[in-house]
Short mmCIF file of C-alpha atoms in Angstrom, two decimals:
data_model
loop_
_atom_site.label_atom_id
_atom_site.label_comp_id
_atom_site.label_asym_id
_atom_site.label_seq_id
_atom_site.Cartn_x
_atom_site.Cartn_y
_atom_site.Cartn_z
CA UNK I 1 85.15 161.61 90.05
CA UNK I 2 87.04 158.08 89.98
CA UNK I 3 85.56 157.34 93.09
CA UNK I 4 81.86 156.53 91.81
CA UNK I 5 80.42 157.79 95.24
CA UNK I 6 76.56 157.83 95.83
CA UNK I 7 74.81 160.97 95.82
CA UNK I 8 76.73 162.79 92.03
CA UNK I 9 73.08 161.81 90.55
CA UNK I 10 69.73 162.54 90.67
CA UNK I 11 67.42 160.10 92.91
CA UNK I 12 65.82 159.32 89.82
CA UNK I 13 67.96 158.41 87.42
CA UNK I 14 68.17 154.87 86.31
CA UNK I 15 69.71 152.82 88.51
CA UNK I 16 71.88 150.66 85.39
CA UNK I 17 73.07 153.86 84.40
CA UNK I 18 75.25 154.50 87.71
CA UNK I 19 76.07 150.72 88.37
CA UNK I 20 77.69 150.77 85.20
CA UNK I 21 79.45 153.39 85.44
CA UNK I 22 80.73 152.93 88.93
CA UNK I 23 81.83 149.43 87.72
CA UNK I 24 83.63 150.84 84.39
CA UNK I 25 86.09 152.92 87.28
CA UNK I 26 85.99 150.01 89.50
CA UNK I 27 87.64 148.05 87.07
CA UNK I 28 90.87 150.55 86.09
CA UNK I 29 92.08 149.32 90.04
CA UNK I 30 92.72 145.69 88.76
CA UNK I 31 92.61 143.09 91.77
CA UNK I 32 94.76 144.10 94.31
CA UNK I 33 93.54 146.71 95.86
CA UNK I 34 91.95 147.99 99.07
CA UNK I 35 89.58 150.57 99.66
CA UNK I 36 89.77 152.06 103.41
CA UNK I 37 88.39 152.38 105.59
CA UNK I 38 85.50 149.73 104.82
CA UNK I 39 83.10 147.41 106.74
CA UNK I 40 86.18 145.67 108.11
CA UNK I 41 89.06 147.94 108.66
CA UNK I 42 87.66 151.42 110.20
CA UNK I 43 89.22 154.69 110.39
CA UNK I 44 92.32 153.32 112.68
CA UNK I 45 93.53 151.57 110.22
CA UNK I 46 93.28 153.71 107.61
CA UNK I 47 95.18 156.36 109.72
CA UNK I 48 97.77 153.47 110.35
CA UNK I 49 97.87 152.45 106.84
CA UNK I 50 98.24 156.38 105.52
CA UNK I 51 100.83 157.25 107.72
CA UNK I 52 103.16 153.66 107.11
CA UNK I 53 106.23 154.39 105.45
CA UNK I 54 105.07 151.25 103.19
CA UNK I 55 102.23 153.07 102.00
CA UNK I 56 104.71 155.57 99.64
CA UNK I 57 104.57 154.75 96.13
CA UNK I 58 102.46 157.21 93.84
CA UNK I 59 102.63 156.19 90.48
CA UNK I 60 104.49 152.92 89.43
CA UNK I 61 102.17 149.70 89.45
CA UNK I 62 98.89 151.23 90.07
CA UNK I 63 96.06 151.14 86.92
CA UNK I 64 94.55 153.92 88.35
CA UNK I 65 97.48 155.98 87.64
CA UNK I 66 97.64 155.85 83.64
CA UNK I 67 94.44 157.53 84.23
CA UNK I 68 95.56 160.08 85.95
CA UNK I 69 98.31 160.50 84.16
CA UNK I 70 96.07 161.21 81.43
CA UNK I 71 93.96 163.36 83.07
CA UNK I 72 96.50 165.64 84.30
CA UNK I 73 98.91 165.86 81.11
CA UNK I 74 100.88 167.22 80.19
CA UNK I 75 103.95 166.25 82.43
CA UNK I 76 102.88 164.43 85.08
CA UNK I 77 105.69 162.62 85.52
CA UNK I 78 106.99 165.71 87.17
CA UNK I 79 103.81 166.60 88.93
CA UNK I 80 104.78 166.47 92.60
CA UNK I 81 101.81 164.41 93.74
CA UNK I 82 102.93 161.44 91.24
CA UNK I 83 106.50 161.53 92.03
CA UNK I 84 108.28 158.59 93.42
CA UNK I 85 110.47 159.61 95.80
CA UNK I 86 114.20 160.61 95.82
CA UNK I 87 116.09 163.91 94.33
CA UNK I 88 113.49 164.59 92.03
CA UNK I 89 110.42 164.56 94.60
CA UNK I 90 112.88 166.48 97.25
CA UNK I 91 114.19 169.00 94.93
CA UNK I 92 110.30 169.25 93.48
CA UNK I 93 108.95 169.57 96.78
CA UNK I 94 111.60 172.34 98.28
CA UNK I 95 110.80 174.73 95.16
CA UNK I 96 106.88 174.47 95.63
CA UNK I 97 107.27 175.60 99.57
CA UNK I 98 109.57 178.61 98.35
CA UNK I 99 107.20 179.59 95.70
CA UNK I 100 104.11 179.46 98.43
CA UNK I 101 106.07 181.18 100.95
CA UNK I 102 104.81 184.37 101.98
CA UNK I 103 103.64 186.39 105.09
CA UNK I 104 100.11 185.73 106.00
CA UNK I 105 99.18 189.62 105.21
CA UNK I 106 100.77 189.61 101.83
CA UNK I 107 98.76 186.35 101.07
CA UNK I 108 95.70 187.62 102.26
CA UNK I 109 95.66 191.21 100.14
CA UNK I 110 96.79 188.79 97.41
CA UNK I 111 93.24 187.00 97.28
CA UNK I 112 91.28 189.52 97.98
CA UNK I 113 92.68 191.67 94.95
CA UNK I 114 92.09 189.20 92.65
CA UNK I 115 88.84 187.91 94.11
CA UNK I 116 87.57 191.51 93.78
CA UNK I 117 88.77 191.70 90.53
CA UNK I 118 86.30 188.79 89.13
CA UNK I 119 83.50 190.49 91.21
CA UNK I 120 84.07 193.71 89.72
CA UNK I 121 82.75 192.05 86.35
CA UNK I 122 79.24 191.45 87.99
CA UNK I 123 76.25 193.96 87.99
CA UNK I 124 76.19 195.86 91.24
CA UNK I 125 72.42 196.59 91.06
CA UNK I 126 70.85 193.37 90.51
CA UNK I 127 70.68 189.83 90.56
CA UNK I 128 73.64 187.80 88.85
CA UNK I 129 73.01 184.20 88.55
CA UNK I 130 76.68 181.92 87.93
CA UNK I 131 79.00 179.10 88.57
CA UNK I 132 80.66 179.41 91.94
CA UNK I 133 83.84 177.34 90.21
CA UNK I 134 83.72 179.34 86.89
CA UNK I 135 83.40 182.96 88.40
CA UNK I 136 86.35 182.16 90.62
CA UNK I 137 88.61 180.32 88.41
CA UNK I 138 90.18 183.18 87.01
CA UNK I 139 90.85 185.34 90.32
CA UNK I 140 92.84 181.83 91.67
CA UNK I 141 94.65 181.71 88.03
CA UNK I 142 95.66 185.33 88.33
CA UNK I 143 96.82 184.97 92.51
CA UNK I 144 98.48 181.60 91.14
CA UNK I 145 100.13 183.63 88.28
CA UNK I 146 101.41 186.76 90.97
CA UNK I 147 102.87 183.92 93.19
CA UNK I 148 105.13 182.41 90.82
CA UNK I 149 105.68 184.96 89.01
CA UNK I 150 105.70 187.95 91.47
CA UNK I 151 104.14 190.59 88.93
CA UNK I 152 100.25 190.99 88.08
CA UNK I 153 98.70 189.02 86.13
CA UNK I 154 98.01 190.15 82.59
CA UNK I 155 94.30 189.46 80.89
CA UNK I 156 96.33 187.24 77.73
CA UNK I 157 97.85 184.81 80.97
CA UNK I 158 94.99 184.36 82.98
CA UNK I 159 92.73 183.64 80.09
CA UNK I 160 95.58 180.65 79.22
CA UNK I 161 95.66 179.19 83.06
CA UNK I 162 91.87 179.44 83.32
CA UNK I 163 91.03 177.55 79.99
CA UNK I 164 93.76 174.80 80.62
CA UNK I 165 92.70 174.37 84.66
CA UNK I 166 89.02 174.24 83.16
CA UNK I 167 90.11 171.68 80.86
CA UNK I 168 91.71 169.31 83.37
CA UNK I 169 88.95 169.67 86.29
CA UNK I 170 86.32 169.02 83.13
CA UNK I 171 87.81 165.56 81.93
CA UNK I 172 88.66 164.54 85.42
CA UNK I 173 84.89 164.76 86.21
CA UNK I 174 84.09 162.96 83.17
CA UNK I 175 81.53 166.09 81.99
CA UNK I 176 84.12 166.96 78.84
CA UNK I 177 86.45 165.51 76.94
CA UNK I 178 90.22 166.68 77.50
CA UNK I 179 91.77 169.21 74.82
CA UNK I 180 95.99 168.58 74.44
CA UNK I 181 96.23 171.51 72.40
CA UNK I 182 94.38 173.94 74.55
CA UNK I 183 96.79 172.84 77.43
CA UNK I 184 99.91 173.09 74.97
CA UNK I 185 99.21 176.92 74.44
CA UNK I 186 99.95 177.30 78.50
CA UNK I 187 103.16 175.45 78.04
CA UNK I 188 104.17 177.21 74.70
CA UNK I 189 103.18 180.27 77.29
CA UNK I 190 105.01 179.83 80.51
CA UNK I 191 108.67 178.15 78.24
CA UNK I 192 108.75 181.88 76.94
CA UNK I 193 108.90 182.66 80.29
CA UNK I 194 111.21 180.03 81.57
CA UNK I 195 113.69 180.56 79.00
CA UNK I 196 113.55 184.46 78.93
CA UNK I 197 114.40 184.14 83.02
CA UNK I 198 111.31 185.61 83.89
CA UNK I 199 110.59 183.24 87.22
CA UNK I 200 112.26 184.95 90.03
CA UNK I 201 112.43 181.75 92.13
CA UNK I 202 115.23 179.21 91.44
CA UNK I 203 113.32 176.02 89.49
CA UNK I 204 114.10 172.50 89.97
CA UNK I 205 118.40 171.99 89.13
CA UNK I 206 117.12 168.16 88.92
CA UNK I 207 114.67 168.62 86.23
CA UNK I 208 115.30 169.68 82.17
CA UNK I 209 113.88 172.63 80.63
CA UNK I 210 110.58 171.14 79.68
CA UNK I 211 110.45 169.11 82.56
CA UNK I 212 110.66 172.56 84.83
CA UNK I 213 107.85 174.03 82.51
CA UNK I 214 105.54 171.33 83.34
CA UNK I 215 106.26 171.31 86.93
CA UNK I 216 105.15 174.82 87.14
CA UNK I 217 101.32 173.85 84.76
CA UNK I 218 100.72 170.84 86.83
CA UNK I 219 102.00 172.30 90.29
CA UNK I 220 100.16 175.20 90.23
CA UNK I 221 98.47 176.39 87.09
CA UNK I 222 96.36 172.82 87.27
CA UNK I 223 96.18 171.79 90.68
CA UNK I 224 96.46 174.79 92.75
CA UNK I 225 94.27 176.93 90.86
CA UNK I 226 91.71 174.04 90.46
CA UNK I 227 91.61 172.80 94.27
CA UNK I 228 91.21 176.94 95.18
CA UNK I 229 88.35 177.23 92.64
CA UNK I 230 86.58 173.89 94.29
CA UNK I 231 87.31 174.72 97.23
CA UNK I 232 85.89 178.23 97.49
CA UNK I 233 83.01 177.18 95.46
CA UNK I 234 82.08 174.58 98.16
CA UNK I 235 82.08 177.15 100.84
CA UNK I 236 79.99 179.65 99.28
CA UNK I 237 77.19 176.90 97.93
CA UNK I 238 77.34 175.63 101.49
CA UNK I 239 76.78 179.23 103.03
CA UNK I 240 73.73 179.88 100.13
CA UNK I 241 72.38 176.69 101.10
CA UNK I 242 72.93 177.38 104.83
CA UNK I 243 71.04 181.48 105.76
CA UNK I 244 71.57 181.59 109.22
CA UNK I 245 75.26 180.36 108.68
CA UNK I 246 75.87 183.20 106.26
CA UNK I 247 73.89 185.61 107.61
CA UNK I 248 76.19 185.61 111.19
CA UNK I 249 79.30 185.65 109.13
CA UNK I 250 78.38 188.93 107.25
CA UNK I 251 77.43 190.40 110.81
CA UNK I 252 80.62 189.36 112.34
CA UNK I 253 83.41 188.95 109.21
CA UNK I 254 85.93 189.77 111.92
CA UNK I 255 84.74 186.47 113.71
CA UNK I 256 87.67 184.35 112.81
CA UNK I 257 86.97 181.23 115.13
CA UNK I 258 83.68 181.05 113.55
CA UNK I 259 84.69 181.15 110.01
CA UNK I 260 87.41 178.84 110.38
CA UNK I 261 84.39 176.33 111.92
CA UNK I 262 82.61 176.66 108.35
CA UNK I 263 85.43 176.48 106.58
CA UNK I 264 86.29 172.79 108.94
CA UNK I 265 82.87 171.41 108.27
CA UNK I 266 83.24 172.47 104.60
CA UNK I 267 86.27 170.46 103.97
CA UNK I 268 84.70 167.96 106.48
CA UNK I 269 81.89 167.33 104.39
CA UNK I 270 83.16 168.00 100.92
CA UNK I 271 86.50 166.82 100.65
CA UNK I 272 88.49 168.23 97.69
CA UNK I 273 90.15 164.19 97.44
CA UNK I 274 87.45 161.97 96.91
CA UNK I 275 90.08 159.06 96.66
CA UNK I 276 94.09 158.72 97.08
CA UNK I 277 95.60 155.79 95.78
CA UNK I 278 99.01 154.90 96.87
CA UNK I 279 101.02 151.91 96.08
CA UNK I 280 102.64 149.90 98.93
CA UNK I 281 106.39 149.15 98.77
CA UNK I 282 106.36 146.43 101.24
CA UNK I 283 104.12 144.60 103.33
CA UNK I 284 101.52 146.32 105.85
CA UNK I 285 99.87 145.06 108.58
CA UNK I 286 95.67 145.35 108.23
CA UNK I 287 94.82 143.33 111.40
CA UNK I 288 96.68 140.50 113.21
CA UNK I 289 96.01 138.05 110.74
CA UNK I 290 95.69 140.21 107.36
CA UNK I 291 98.75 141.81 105.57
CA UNK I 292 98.75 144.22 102.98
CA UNK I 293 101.51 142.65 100.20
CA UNK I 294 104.03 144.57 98.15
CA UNK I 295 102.54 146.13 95.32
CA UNK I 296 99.14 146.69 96.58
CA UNK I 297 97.26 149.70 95.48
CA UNK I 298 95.33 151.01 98.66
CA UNK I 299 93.09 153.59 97.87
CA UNK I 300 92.28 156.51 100.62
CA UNK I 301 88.27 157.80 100.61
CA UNK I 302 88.29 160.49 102.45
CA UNK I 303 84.57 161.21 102.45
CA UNK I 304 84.03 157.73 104.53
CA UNK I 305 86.72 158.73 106.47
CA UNK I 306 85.11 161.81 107.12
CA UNK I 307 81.92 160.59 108.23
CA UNK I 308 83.00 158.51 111.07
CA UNK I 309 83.23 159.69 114.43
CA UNK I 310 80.93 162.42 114.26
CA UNK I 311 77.36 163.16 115.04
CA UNK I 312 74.69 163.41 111.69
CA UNK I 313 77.89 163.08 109.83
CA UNK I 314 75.79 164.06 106.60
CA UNK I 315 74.66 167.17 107.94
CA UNK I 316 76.46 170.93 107.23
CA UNK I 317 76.97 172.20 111.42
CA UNK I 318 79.76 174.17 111.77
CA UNK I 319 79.02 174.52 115.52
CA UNK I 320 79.97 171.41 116.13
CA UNK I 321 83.53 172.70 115.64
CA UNK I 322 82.91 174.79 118.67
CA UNK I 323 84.04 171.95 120.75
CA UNK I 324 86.27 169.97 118.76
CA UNK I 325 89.80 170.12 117.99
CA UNK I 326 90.92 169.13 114.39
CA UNK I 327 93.77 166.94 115.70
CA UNK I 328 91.25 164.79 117.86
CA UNK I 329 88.98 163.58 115.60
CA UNK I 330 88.34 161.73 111.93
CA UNK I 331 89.73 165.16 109.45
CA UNK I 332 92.43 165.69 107.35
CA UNK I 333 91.53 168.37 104.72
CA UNK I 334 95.29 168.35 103.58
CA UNK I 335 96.53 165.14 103.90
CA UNK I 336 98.34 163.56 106.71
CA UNK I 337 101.75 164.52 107.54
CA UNK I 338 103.36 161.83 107.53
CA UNK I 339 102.90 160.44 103.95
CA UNK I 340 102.99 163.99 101.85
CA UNK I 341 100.66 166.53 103.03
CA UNK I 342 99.43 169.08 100.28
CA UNK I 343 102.25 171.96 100.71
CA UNK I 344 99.19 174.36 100.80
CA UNK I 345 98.12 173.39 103.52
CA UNK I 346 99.21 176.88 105.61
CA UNK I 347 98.33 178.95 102.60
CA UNK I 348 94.61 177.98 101.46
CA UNK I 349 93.40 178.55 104.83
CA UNK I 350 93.93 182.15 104.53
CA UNK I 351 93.26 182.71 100.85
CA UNK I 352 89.92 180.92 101.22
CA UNK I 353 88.98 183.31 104.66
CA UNK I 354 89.96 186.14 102.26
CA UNK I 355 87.91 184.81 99.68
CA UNK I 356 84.43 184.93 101.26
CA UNK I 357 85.17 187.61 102.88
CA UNK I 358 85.12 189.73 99.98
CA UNK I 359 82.19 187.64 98.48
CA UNK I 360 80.11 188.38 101.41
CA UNK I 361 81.10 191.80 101.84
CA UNK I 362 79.21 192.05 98.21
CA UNK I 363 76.96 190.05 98.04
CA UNK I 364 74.07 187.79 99.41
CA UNK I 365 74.18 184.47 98.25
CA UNK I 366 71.24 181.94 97.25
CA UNK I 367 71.03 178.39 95.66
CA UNK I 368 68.51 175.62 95.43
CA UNK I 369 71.08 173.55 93.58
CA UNK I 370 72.06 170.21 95.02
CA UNK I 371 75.44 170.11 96.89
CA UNK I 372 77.80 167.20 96.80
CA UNK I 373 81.07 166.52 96.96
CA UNK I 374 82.04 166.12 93.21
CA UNK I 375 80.18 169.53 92.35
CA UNK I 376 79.58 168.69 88.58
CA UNK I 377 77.71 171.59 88.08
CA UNK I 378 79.92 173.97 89.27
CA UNK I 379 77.64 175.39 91.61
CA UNK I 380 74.92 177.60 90.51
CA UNK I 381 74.30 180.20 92.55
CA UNK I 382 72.21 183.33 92.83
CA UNK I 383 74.20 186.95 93.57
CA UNK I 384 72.19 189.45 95.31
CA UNK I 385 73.82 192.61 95.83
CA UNK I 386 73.47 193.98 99.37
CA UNK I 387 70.87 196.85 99.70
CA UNK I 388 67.13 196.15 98.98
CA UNK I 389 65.90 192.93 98.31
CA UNK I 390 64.83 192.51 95.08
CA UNK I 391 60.92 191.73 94.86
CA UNK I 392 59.72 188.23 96.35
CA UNK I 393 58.55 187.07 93.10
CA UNK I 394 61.09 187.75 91.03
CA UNK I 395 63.73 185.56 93.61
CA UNK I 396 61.26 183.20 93.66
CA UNK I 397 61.06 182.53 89.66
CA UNK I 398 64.88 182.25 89.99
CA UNK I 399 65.00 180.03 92.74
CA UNK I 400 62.64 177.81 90.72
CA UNK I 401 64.39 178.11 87.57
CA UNK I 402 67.94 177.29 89.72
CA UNK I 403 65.99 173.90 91.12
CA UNK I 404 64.23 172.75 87.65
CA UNK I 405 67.61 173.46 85.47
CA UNK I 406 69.94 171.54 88.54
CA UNK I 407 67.40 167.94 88.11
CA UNK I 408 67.07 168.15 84.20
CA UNK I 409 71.10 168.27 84.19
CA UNK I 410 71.42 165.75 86.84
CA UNK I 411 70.24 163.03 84.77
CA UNK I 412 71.77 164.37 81.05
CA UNK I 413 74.92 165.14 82.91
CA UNK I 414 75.32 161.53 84.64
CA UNK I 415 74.74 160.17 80.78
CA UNK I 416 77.47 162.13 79.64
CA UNK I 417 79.51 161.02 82.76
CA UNK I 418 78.85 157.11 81.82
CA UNK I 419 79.45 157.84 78.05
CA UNK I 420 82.51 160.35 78.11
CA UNK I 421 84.24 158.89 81.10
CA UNK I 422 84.26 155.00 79.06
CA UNK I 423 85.90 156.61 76.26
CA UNK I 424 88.87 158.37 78.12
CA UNK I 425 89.14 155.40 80.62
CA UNK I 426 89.87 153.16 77.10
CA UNK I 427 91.93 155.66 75.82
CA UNK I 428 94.63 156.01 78.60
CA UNK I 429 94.21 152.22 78.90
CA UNK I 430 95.31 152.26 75.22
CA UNK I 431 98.22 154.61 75.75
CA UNK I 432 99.67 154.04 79.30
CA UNK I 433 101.35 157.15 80.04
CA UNK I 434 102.42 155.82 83.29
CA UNK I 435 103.39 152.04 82.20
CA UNK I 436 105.07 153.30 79.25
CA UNK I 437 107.75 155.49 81.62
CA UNK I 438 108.17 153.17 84.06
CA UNK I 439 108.36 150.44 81.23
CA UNK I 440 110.89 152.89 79.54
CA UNK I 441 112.73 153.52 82.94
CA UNK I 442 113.62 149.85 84.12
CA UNK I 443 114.82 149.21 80.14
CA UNK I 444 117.28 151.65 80.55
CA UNK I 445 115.92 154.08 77.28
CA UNK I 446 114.96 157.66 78.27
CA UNK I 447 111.38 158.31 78.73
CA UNK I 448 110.04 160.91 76.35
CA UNK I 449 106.75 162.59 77.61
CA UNK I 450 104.09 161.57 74.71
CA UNK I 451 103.00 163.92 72.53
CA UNK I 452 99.47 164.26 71.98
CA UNK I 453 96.79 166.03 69.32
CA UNK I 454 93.18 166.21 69.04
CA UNK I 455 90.58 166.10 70.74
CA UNK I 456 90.69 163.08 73.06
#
């Protein structure tokens, strides 16, 4: 994503390519702003710096966030990761933990209905070969859908939440262009809904009518159902790249210890937040001689922050877990608590158990595609139903077929990246969602969301 991280490319692929590309994000931060931790300032300081009540502004004064802004349109002014705090962000805030509320049964039968549901679509009798992210976007759109709106979710719904989350996780990862109008159907959509008092939870009082409707598609029609969908593809590529792992889950998928450990070193390894940027609101200490000013944009990487502290911090071992305690050591899958934790952070735990539960229950998985943390490819991945193994030759032609087609799109996908990626960077540079509201705020006039067409 934004972060330009090593390892989203092929080994192979021309060097120029990536620096450029890495440099074209580089360059949305402006000039004051920190990356942490670094070669300096190690992972105390960025658990310091993370948790200073300084380190609280989300969206006003930070390039990075007219980006996002555009990435994550429409209505993210109202999305409750970019906003500021006060009324809004508490009122915002106290509505998502009622809607996510739930006993842990409940949640749990939840996910595993509508995970079965996208696995009923697959052939029971031989080898289906998919997208991890794209065969479970729809059962997270549909679980999404029955938590806000307490009712099943019909085909006509899902179909709108999976094409608009698909559209958003696409142009964030630079492999698509973003599509306003496909996103505008899910608004037209869910304001019928609003309007005919079909949400049995009590919205935002703080927010207007469109203003509610986009807090519900950003909240959890776009990030909810998109962080679900990453994060249970991760788990299951990790588990077809890892035999032995898998293979003692499906013998023991009762073995809860043991499949929260994978799930730990999953999110250890493969953070869903490559990078969070926050903007300081007053000075912060760095060292005894080093301050962080006022208006700073500090940005988070929780990948490096990940790999400190640990053993071959690069390699998948979710043993290790058997003798470490989250708390202790360099890990923060949701966030930290002091500066705005994702409000998931109870709930995904126990939809994602659910989830490869059911999976493995089915299925025996298999993949020669490369794993990273981005996940461009949306993790291809071979299905086997359990019973007899198909014939050694025939998994052996796909295995091949998995491994050739994952390089060739390596290096056309990381072209695309470059090329796609330049043009939305100078686009949101050319419209400013962000500056323009915050411009439009301090002038006193009332900031209208922008209204956009096409195809870009």
């Amino acid at each position: 994503m934004v972060s330009g991280r090593k390892g989203t490319e092929a080994w192979w692929l021309p060097r120029a390519v990536v620096t450029l590309r890495v440099r074209i994000f580089e360059k949305v931060n402006g000039d004051r702003v920190v990356t942490l931790p670094n070669s300096t300032h190690g992972p105390d300081v960025f658990e310091r710096v993370y948790a200073h009540p300084a380190a609280n502004g989300r969206s006003r004064g930070a390039g990075l966030s007219d980006l996002f802004w555009y990435w994550l349109a429409p209505g993210p002014e109202v999305h409750q990761e970019h906003l500021e705090l006060g009324e809004r962000y508490e009122d915002v805030a106290a509505t998502t933990r009622r809607i996510l509320a739930g006993n842990s049964a409940d949640l749990t039968a939840a996910a595993t209905r509508a995970v079965a549901g996208a696995l009923d679509a697959l052939p029971d009798r031989r080898i289906s070969l998919v997208r991890l992210r794209d065969l479970v976007m729809p059962a997270w759109a549909a679980f999404c859908y029955e938590l806000v709106f307490r009712e099943p979710c019909p085909p006509q719904a899902r179909n709108l939440i999976t094409a608009h989350a698909d559209d958003v996780i696409t142009a964030l990862k630079c492999t698509g262009l973003r599509h306003p109008r496909r996103r505008a159907r899910l608004t037209a959509y869910l304001r019928d809904r609003v309007v005919a008092g079909h949400v049995p939870h009590r919205l935002p009082a703080s927010l207007s009518l469109p203003e509610q409707v986009h807090y519900l598609q950003g909240t959890f029609f776009n990030t909810a159902v998109v962080q679900l969908s990453e994060a249970t593809a991760h788990v299951l590529l990790a588990l077809a790249r890892h035999p032995d792992v898998q293979q003692r889950l499906f013998e023991k998928p009762e073995d809860d210890r043991y499949l929260a450990q994978v799930l730990d070193e999953t999110m250890r390894l493969y953070p869903l937040f490559g990078i969070a940027h926050r903007i300081t609101t007053d000075e912060i200490p760095l060292d005894g001689t080093t301050v962080l000013p006022a208006g700073s944009v500090v940005c988070f990487s929780y990948p490096d922050y990940h790999a400190t502290g640990y053993e071959r911090p690069d390699e998948f071992d979710p043993d290790r877990w058997a003798n470490l305690v989250a708390k202790d050591v360099h890990h923060i899958p949701y966030g930290v608590a002091a500066n705005r934790p994702c409000p998931a952070w109870r709930l995904s735990p126990l939809v994602l158990r659910a989830a490869v539960r059911e999976v493995l229950g089915r299925f025996r998985l298999d993949s020669t595609a490369s794993h990273t943390r981005p996940i461009p490819h949306r993790a291809p991945c071979l299905l086997i139903p359990r019973g007899p193994l198909p014939g050694p030759r025939r998994l052996g032609a796909l295995r091949s077929f998995v491994r050739l087609r994952d390089g060739v799109e390596d290096v056309t996908r990381g072209v695309r990246q470059l090329v796609l990626g330049t043009l939305m960077v100078l686009h949101a540079r050319s419209l400013r969602p962000a500056a323009r509201h915050f411009d439009d705020q301090r002038s006193g006039r009332c900031p209208v969301p922008h209204r956009e067409g096409g195809n870009g």
